[in-house]
Coordinates of C-alpha atoms in Angstrom, one line a residue:
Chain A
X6 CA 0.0 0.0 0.0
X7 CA 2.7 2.4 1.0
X8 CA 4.3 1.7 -2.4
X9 CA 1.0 2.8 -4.2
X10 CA 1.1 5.8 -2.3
X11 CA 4.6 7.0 -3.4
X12 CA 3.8 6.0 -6.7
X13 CA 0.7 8.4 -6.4
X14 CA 1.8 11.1 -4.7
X15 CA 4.8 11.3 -7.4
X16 CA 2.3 11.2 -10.3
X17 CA 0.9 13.9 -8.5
X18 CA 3.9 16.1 -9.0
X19 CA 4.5 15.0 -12.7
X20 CA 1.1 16.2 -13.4
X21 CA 1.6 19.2 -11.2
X22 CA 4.8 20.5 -13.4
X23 CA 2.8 18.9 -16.2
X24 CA 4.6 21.7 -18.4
X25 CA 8.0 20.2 -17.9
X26 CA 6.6 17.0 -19.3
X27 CA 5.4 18.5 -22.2
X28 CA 8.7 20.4 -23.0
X29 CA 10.7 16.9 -22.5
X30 CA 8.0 15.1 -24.4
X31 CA 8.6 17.9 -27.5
X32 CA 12.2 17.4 -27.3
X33 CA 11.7 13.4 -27.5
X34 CA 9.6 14.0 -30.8
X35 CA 12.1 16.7 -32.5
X36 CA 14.7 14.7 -33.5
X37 CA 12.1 11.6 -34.8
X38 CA 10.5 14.2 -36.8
X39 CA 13.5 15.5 -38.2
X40 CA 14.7 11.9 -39.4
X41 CA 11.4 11.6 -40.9
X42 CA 11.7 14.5 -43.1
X43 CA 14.8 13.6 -44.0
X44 CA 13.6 10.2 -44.8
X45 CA 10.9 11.1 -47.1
X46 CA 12.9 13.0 -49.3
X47 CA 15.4 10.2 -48.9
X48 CA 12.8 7.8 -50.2
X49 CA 11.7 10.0 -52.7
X50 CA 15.2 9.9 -54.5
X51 CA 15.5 6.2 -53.9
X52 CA 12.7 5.4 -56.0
X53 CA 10.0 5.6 -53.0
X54 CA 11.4 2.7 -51.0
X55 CA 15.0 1.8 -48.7
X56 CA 15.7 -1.7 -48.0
X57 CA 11.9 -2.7 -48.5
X58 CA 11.0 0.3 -46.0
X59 CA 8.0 2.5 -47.7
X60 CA 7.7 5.6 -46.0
X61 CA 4.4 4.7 -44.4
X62 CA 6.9 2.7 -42.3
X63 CA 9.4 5.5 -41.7
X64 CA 6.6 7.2 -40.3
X65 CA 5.1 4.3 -38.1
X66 CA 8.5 4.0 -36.9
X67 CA 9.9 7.2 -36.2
X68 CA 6.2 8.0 -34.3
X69 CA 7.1 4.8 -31.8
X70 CA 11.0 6.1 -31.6
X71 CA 9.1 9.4 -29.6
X72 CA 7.2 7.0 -28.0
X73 CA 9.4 4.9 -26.5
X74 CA 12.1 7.9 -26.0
X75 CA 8.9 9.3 -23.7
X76 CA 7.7 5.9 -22.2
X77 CA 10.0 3.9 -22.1
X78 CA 13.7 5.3 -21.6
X79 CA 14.6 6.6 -18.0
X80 CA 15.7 9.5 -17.3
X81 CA 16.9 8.8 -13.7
X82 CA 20.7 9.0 -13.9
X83 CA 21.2 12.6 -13.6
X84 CA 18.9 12.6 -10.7
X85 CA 21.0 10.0 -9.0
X86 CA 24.5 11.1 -9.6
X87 CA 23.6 14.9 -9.7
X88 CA 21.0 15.2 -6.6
X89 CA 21.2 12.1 -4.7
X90 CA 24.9 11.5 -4.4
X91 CA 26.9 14.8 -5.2
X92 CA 24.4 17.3 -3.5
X93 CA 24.0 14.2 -0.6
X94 CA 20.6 13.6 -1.0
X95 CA 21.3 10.1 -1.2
X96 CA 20.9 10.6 3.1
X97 CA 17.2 10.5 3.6
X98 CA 16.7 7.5 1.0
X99 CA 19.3 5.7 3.1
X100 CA 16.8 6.3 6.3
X101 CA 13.9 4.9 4.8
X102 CA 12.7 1.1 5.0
X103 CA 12.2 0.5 2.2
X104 CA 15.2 0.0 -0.7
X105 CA 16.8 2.9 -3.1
X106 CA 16.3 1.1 -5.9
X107 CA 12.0 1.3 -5.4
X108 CA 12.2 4.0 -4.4
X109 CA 13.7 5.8 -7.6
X110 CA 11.7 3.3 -9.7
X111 CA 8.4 4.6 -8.2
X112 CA 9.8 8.1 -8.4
X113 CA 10.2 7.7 -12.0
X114 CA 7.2 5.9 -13.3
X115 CA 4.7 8.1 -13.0
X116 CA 6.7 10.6 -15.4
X117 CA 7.1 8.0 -17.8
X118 CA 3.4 7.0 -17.7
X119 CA 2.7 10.8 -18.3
X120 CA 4.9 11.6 -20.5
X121 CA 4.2 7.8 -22.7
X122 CA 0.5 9.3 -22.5
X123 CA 1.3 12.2 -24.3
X124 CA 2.6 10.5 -27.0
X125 CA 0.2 7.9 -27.4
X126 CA -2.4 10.7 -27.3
X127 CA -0.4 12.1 -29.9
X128 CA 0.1 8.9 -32.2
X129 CA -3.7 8.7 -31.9
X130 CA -4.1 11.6 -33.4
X131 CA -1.8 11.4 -36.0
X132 CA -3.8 8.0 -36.9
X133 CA -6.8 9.7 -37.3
X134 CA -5.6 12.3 -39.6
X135 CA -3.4 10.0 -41.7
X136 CA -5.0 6.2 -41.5
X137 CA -2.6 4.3 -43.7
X138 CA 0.6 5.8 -41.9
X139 CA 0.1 4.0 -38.6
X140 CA -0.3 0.0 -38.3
X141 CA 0.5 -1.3 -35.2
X142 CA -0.4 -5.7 -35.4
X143 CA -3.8 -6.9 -35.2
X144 CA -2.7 -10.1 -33.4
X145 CA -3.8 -10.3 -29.5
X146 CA -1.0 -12.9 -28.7
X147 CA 1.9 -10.7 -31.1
X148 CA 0.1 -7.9 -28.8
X149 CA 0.1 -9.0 -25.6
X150 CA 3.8 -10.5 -26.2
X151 CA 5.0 -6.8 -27.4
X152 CA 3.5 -5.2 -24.1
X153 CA 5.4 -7.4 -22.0
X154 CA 8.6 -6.6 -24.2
X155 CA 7.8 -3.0 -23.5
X156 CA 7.3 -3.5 -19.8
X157 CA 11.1 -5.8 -19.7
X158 CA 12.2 -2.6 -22.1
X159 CA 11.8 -0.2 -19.0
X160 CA 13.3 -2.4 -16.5
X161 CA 15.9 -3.0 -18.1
X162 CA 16.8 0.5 -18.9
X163 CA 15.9 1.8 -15.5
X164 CA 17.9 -0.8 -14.0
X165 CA 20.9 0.5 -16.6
X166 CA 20.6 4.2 -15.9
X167 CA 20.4 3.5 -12.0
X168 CA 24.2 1.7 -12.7
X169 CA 25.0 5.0 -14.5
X170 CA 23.7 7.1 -11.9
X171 CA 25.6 5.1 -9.1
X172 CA 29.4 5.9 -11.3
X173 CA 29.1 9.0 -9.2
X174 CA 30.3 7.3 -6.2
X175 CA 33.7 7.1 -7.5
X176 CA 33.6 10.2 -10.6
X177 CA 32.6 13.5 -9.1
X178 CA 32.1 14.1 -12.6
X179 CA 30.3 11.6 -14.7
X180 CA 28.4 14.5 -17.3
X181 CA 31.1 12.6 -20.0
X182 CA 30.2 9.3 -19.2
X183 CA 26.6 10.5 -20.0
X184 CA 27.1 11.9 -23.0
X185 CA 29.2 9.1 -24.1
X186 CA 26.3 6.3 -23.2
X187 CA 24.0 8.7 -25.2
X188 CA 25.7 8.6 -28.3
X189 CA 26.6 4.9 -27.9
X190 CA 22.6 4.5 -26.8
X191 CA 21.0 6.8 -30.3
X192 CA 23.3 4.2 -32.5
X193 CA 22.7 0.9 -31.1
X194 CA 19.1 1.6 -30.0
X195 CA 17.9 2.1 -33.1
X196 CA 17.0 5.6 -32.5
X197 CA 19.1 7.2 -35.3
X198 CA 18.1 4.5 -37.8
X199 CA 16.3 1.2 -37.9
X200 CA 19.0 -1.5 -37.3
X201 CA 18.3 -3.5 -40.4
X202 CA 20.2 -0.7 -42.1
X203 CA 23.3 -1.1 -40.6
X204 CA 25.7 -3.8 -41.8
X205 CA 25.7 -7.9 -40.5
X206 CA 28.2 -7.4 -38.1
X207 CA 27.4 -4.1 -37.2
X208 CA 23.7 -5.7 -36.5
X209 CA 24.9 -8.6 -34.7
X210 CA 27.1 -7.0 -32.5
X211 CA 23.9 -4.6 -31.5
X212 CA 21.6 -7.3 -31.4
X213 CA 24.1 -9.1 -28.8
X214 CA 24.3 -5.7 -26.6
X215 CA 21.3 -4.3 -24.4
X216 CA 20.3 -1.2 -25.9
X217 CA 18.6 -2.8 -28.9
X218 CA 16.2 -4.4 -26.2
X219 CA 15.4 -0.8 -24.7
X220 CA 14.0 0.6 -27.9
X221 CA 14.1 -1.2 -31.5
X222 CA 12.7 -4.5 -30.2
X223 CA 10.2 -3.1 -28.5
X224 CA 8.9 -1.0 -31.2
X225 CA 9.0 -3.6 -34.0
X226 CA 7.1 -5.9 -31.7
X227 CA 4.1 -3.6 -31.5
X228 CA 4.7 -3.1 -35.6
X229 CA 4.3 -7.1 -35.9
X230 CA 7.5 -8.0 -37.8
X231 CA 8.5 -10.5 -35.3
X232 CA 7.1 -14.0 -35.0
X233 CA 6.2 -15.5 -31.9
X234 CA 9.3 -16.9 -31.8
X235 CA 11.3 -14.5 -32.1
X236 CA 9.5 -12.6 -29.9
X237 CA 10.1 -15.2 -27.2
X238 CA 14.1 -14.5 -27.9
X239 CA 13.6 -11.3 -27.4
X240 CA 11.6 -11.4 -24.1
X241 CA 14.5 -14.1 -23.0
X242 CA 17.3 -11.7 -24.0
X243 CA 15.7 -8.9 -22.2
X244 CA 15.8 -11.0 -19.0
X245 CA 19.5 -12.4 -19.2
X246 CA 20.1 -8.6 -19.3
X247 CA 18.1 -7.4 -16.2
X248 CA 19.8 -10.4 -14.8
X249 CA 23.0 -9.4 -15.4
X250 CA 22.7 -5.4 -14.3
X251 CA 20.9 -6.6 -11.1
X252 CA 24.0 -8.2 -10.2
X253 CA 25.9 -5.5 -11.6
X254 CA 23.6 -3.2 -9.3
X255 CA 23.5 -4.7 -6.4
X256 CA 27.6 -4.8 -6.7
X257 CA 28.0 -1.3 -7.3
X258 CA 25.4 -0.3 -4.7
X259 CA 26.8 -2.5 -2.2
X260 CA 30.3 -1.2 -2.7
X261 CA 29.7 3.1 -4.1
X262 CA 27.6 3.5 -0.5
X263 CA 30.6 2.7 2.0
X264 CA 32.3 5.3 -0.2
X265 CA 29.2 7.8 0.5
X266 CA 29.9 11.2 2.7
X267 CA 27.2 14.0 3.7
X268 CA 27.2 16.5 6.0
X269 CA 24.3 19.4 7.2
X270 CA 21.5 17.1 8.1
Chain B
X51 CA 36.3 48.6 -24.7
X52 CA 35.2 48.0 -21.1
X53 CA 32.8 45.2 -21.8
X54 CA 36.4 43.5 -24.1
X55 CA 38.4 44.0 -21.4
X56 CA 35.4 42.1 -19.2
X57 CA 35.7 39.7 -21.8
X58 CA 39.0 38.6 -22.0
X59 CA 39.4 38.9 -18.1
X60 CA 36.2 36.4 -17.9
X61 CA 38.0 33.8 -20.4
X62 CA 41.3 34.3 -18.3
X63 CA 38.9 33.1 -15.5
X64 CA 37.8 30.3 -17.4
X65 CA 41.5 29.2 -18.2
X66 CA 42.0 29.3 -14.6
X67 CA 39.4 27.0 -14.2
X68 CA 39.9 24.6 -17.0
X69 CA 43.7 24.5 -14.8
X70 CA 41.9 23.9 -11.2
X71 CA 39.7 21.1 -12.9
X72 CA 41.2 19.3 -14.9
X73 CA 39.1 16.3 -14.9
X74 CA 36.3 18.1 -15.6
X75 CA 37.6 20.1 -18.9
X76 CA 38.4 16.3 -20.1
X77 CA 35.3 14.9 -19.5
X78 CA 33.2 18.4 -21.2
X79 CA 36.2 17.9 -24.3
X80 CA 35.6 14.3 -24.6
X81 CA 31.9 14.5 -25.2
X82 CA 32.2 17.7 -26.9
X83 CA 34.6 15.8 -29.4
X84 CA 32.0 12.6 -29.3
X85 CA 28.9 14.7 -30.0
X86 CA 31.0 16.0 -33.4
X87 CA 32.3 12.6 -34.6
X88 CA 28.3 11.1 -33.6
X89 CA 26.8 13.7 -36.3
X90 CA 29.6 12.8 -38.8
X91 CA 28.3 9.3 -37.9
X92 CA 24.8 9.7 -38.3
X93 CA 24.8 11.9 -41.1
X94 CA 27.0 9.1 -43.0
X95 CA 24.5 6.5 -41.7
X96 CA 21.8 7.9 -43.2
X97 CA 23.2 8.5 -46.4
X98 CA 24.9 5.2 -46.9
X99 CA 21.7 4.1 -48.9
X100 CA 21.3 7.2 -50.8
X101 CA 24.2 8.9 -52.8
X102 CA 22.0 12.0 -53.5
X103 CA 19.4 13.8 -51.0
X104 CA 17.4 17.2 -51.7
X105 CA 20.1 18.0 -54.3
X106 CA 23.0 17.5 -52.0
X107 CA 25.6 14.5 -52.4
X108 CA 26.8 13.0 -49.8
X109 CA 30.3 14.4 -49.5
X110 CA 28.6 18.0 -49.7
X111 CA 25.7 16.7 -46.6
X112 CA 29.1 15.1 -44.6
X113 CA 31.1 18.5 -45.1
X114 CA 27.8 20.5 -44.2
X115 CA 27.8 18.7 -41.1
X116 CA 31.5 18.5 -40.3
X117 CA 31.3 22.7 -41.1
X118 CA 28.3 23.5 -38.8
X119 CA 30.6 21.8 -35.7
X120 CA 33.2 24.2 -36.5
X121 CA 30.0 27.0 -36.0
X122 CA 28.7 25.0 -33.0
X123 CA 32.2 24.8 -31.9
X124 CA 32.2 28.7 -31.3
X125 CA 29.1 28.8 -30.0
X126 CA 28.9 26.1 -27.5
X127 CA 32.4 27.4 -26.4
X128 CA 31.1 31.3 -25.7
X129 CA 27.7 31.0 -25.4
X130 CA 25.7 27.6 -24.7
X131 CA 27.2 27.5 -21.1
X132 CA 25.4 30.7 -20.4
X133 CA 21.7 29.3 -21.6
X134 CA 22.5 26.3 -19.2
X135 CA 22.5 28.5 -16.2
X136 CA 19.7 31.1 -17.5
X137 CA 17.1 29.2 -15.9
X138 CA 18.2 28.1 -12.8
X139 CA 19.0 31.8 -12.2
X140 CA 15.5 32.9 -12.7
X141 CA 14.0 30.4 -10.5
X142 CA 16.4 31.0 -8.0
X143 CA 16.1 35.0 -8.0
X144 CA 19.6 35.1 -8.2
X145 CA 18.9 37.3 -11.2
X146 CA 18.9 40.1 -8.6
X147 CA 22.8 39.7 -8.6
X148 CA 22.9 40.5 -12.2
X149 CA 20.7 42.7 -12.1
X150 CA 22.7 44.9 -9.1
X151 CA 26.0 44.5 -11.4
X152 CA 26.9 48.0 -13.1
X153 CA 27.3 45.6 -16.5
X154 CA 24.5 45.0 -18.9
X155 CA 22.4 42.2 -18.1
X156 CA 22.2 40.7 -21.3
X157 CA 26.3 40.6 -21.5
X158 CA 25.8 39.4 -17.6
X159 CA 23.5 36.2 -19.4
X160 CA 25.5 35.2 -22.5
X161 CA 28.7 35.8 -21.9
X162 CA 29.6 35.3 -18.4
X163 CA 31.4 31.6 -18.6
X164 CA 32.7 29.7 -21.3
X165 CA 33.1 26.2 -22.3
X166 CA 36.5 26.5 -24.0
X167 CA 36.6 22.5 -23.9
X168 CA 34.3 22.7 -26.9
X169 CA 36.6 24.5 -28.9
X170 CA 38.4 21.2 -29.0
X171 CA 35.5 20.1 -31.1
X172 CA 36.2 23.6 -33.4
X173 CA 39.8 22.4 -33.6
X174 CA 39.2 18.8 -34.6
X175 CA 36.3 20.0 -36.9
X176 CA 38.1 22.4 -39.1
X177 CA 41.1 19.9 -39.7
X178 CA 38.6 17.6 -40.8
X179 CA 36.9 20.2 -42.8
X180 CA 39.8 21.2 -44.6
X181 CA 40.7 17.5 -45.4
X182 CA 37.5 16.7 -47.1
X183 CA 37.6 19.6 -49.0
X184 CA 41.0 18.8 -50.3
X185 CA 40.1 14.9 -50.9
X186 CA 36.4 16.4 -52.0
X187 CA 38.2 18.7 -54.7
X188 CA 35.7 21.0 -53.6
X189 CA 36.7 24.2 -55.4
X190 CA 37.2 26.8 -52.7
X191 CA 38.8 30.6 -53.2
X192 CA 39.6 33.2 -50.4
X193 CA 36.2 35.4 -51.7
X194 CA 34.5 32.2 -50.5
X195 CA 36.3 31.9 -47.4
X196 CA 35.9 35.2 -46.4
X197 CA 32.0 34.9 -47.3
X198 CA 32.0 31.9 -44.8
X199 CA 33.2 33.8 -41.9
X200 CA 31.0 36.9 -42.3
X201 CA 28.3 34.2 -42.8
X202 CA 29.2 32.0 -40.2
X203 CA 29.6 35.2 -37.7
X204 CA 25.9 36.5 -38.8
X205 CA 24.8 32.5 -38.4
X206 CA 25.8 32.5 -34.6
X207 CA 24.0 35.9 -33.9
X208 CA 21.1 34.3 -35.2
X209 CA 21.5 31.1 -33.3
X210 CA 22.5 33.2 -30.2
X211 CA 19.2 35.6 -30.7
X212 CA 17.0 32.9 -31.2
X213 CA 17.7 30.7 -28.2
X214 CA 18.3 33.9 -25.4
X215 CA 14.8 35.4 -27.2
X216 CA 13.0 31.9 -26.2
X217 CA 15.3 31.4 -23.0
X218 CA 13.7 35.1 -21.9
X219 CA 10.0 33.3 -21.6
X220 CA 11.3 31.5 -18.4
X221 CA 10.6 35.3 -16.9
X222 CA 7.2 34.4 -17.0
X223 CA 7.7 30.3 -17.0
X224 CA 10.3 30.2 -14.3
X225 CA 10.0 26.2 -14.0
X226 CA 11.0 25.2 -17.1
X227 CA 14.1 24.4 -16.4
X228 CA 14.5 22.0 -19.1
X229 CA 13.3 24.5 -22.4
X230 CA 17.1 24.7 -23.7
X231 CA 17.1 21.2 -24.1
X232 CA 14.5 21.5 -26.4
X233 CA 15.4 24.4 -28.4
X234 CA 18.8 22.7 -28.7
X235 CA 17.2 19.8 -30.2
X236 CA 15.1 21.6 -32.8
X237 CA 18.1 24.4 -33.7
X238 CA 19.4 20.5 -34.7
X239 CA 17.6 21.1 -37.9
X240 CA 19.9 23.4 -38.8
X241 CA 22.7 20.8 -39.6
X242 CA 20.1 19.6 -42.4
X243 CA 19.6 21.8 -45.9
X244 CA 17.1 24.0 -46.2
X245 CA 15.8 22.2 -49.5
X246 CA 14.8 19.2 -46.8
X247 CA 12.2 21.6 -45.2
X248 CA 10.6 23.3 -48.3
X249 CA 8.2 20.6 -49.1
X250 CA 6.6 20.9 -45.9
X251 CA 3.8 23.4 -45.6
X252 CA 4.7 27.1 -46.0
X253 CA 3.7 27.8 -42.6
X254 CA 5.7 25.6 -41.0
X255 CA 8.4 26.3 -43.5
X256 CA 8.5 30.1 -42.3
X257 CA 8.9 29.2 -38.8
X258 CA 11.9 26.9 -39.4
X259 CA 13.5 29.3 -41.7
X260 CA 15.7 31.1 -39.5
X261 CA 17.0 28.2 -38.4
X262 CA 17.3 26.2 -41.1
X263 CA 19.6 29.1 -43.0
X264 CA 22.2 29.0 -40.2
X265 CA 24.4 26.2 -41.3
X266 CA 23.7 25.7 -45.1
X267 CA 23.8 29.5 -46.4
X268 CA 27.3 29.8 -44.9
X269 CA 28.5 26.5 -46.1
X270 CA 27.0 26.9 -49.5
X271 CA 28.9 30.2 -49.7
X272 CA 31.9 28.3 -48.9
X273 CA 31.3 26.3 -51.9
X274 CA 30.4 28.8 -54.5
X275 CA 26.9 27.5 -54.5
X276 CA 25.4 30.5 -52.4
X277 CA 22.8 32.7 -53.8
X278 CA 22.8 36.3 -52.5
X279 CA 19.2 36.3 -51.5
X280 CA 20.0 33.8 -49.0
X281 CA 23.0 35.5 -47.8
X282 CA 21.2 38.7 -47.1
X283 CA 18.2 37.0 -45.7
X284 CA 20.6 35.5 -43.1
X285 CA 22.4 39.1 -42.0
X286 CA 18.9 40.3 -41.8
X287 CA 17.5 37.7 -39.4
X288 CA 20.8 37.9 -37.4
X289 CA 20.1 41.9 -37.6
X290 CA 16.6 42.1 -36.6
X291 CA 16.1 38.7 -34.1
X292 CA 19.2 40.2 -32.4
X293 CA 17.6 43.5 -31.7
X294 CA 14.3 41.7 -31.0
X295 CA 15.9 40.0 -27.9
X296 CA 17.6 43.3 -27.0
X297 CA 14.0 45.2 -26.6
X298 CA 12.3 41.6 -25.5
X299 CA 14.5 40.9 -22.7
X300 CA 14.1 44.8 -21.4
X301 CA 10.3 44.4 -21.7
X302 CA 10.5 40.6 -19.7
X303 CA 12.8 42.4 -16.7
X304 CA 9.8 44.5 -16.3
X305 CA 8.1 41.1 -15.3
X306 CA 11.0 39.7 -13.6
X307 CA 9.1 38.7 -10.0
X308 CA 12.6 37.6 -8.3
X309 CA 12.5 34.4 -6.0
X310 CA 8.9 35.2 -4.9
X311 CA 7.9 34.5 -8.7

């Protein structure tokens, strides 16, 4: 109960400074609009299609990229490294009973359920204007499979950003580690450009590492171009990696908090 | 001369600092650096399935890009470490401070500390840029260079106006904190040509005009492609959007509310 309370009284806040969440979800949709101007003339001078990719699908995609960006990918690292363990906030969550890692998660889900609303209420829209440019699958199973991806899609990069977050035990600066992660991240997501366009072992190798699983997966699930099968890999995937960063969380939390000083309280 | 001698005191200040903390120029000069050599990426990426996009090859659309981080360079190095402040100092009221200073508050905003680690990016970016226009054969003369500064000098004026003009709203917005993150994302569209924007509707062509002229009018000077219209469209944006944030950000101090805002 006390756990739906935090996770209320946050979403309280994101709707609060609803304009902040607005502005973030803007900036989440610029840059997948600007790829998909670029694409259509792209397109256009290719003869109307790239690699079997019409347009239509450009569109459908780069609508789920802002999606996804909003819903998705968390933005909790700054938070954690900035507020929580340079400024010493990282005190009062110590004093609670109830672990860091909720407690950031509940923090953070409400402004990714607001901010993923935004978009979906702007997809929507976009469907109803333009009804051949949006096609999402029609199969409940490929469905229901692709909202459970989604779910494992957040985990997995919450649980990746916290790990981020927590390299500020040890770097008083980690702004360069950020920035480096974000340009590694807008590659091998997916984000810049669908993966299929990059070459085999350029694919493989981002198939093999975790950010794929945080956006382009996710995203082509809902668009039905995986098979149940594959779908199944992906979901399996997605939990050898949340495997893996626990450990990898639990070792860096266990170890970054005995290095942890704060004074004033 | 006072507010140059200001000037070059406030960058010896900066030196000072990039000496004090070193760790932290490195880590501001490595992903200045990486943010340079990802658009050079990205901008190869998405051309490697098309030789030819809005009338632009790909060599011209990877110079473009490698040109407009030598103008980012500059900017980000003088300028964008002010805009990341300019919020928090409106929330905070410390705008009284600047306010009390006997220097112009708009100097006080945009040119108070500098990220010189991004020059580094300016550095590496006009090597680059020079090597691709040798290997390019791009045919290049000193009229054209010369067009490419004056250009390039108008181009930052206009990117400076456009962003301290929208930064002023956060007068009457004081919580968003996070608006030059987003009009550094769509001032992105300026590392694009502006033939990729005409085919969208003229209205929302004539909002991204000013932006979309930043990068490409000075680069297509550079390579003898320019036409004069755009050049003169480009000094009078920087002209006119730089004197409408001089008069707007007079009119929004009127507004200014201080911490109790």
């Amino acid at each position: 109960m006390r756990y739906f309370r935090i996770f209320f009284l946050q979403l309280q806040h994101a709707i609060e400074a609803r304009s902040l969440s607005v502005v973030w979800f803007l900036t989440s949709l610029t840059t997948p609009l600007l790829m998909l101007i670029f694409w259509s003339g792209a397109t256009a001078a290719a003869g109307g299609r790239i690699f079997s990719w019409s347009y239509s699908n450009f569109a459908t995609y780069y609508l789920f990229i802002a999606l996804a960006s909003s819903m998705l990918t968390a933005h909790i690292e700054e938070d954690v490294a900035f507020e929580d363990i340079n400024k010493g906030n990282l005190s009062q969550y110590i004093l609670k009973p109830f672990p860091y890692y909720t407690s950031k998660f509940l923090l953070e889900l409400p402004w990714r359920l607001f901010q993923g609303s935004l978009a979906i209420s702007g997809i929507v829209i976009v469907a109803l204007f333009f009804k051949n440019l949006v096609s999402v699958t029609s199969s409940p199973i490929i469905l229901l499979l692709a909202i459970v991806i989604a779910i494992l899609a957040f985990i997995l990069s919450f649980t990746f950003k916290m790990i981020l977050g927590l390299l500020a035990f040890w770097f008083t600066e980690i702004s360069g580690v950020m920035n480096v992660n974000e340009i590694i991240f807008s590659i091998a997501s997916g984000t810049l450009i669908p993966l299929e366009f990059f070459p085999n072992n350029l694919r493989t190798l981002f198939e093999i590492l975790p950010f794929s699983y945080m956006i382009y997966y996710p995203i082509i699930a809902f668009l039905g171009k995986l098979n149940t099968t594959s779908l199944l890999q992906v979901i399996l995937m997605q939990l050898l990696w949340i495997f893996i960063f626990s450990l990898v969380y639990k070792f860096t939390w266990a170890k970054g908090r005995k290095t942890f000083t704060a004074v004033g309280l | 001369m006072r507010y140059l001698n200001l000037f070059i005191t406030l960058i010896k200040i900066s030196f000072s600092r990039i000496l004090i903390y070193r760790g932290n120029f490195a880590s501001h000069a490595t992903s200045s650096v990486g943010w340079g050599i990802f658009s050079v990426i990205s901008i190869m990426l998405l051309t490697s399935k098309t030789p030819v996009v809005f009338g632009w090859s790909r060599n011209e659309l990877i110079l473009l890009t490698v040109l407009m981080n030598v103008i980012f360079g500059v900017y980000r190095s003088f300028i964008d470490a002010n805009f990341w402040r300019f919020s928090q100092i409106i929330h905070y009221g410390d705008l009284d401070i600047v306010l009390l200073k006997p220097v112009d508050s708009q100097f006080q905003m945009s040119l108070w500390i500098f990220d010189l680690s991004s020059l580094l990016r300016f550095l590496f970016a006009s090597i680059f840029a020079v090597y691709l226009i040798i290997i390019f054969h791009i045919p290049v003369s000193f009229v054209s260079i010369l067009f490419f500064f004056i250009l390039s000098t108008a181009s930052i004026i206009l990117l400076y106006s456009i962003t301290f003009i929208l930064l002023t709203l956060t007068i009457w917005f004081t919580r968003l904190s996070n608006l030059i993150d987003l009009i550094n994302t769509v001032t992105n569209a300026s590392r694009y040509p502006k033939e990729m924007f005409e085919h969208l509707t003229t209205f929302v062509f004539f909002i991204l005009l000013p932006i979309v002229i930043i990068i490409s009018t000075p680069v297509k000077a550079l390579f003898q492609k320019g036409s004069l219209s755009d050049s003169i469209l480009l000094l009078a944006f920087a002209f006119v959007f730089f004197s409408i944030s001089r008069v707007f950000w007079k009119f929004a101090l009127r507004f200014y509310a201080s911490a109790s805002g």
